[in-house]
CSV table of C-alpha atoms in Angstrom, one decimal:
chain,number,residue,atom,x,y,z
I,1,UNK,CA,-19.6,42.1,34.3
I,2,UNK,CA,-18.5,41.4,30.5
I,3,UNK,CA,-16.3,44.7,30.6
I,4,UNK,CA,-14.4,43.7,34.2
I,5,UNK,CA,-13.8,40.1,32.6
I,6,UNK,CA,-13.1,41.2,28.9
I,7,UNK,CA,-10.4,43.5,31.5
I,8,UNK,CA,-9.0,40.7,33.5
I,9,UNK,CA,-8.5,38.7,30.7
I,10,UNK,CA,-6.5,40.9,28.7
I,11,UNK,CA,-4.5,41.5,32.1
I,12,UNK,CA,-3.9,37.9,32.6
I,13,UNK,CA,-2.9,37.9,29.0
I,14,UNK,CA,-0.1,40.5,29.4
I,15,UNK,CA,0.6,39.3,32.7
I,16,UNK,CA,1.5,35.8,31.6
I,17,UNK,CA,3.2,36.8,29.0
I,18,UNK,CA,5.6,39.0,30.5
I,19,UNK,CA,6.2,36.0,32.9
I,20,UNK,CA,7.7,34.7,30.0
I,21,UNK,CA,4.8,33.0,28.7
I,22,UNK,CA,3.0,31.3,31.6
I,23,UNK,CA,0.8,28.8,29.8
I,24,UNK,CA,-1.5,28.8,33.1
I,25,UNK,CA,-2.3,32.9,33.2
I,26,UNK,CA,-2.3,32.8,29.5
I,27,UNK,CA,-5.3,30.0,29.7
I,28,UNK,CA,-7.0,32.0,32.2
I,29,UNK,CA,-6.8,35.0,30.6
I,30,UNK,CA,-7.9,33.4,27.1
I,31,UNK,CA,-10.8,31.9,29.2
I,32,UNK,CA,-11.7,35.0,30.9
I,33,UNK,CA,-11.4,37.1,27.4
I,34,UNK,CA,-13.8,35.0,25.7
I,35,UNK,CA,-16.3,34.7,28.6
I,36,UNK,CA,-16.3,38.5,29.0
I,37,UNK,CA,-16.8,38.9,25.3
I,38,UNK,CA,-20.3,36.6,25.4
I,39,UNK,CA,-21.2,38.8,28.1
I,40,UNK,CA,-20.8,41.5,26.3
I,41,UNK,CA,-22.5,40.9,23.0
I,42,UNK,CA,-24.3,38.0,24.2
I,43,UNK,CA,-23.8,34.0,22.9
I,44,UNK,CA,-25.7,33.9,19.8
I,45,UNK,CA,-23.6,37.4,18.3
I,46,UNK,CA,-20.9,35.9,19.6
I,47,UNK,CA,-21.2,32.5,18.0
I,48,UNK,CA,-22.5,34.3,14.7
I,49,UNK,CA,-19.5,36.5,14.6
I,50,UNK,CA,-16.7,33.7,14.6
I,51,UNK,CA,-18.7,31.4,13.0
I,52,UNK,CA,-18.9,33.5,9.6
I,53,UNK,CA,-18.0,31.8,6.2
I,54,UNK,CA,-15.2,34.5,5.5
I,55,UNK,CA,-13.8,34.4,8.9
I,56,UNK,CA,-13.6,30.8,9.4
I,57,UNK,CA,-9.6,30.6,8.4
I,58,UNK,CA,-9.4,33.3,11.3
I,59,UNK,CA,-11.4,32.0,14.2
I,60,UNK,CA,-9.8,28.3,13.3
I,61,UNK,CA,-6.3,29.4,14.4
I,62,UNK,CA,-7.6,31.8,16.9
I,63,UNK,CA,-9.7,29.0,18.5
I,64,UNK,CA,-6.9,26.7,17.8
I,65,UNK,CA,-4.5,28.7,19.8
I,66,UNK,CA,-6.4,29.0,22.7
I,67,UNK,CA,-6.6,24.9,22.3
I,68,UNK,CA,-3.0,24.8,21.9
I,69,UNK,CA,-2.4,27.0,24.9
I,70,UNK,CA,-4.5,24.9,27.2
I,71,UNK,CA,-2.2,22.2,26.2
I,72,UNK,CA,0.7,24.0,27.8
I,73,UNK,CA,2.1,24.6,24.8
I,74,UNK,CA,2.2,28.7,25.4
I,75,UNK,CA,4.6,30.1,22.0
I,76,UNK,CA,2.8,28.2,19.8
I,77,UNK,CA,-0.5,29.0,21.2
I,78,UNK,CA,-0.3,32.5,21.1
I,79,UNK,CA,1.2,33.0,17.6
I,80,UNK,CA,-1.6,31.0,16.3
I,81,UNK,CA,-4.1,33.3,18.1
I,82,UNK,CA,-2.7,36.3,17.3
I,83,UNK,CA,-2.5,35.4,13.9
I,84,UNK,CA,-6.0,34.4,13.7
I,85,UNK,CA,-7.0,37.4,15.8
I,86,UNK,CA,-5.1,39.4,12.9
I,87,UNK,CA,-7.4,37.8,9.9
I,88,UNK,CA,-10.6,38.1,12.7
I,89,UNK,CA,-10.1,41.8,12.4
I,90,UNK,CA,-9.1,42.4,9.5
């Protein structure tokens, strides 16, 4: 289940944003991505992994983006994620 919504997500990411950045398919495929990824790992990993004193600066904008996207503000949104998703995996 985690793997076919970690899957959708990322297609609703690329989806909505070669609709020129549809905020709505870019919120569901943020929501999607992050449920698939608790399903994956599971909630506490999950929780422990962003919640990590040297990746805070990263899961702040990454979380912040996905904020900022549900506020229909789609550009923004997704620079601020993939910039945080940038110092998450770093």
């Amino acid at each position: 289940i985690g793997v076919g919504l970690v899957g959708f997500g990322l297609f609703f990411l690329l989806f909505g944003m070669l609709l020129y950045f549809d905020s709505v398919l870019l919120a569901f495929g943020n929501i999607l991505f992050l449920s698939g990824l608790v399903f994956i790992i599971g909630f506490k990993r999950t929780f422990t992994f962003f919640f990590q004193r040297p990746k805070m600066k990263g899961t702040s904008f990454f979380l912040g983006g996905v904020i900022i996207v549900l506020m229909r503000w789609p550009l923004l949104g997704m620079l601020l994620e993939a910039y945080g998703f940038i110092n998450l995996f770093r």
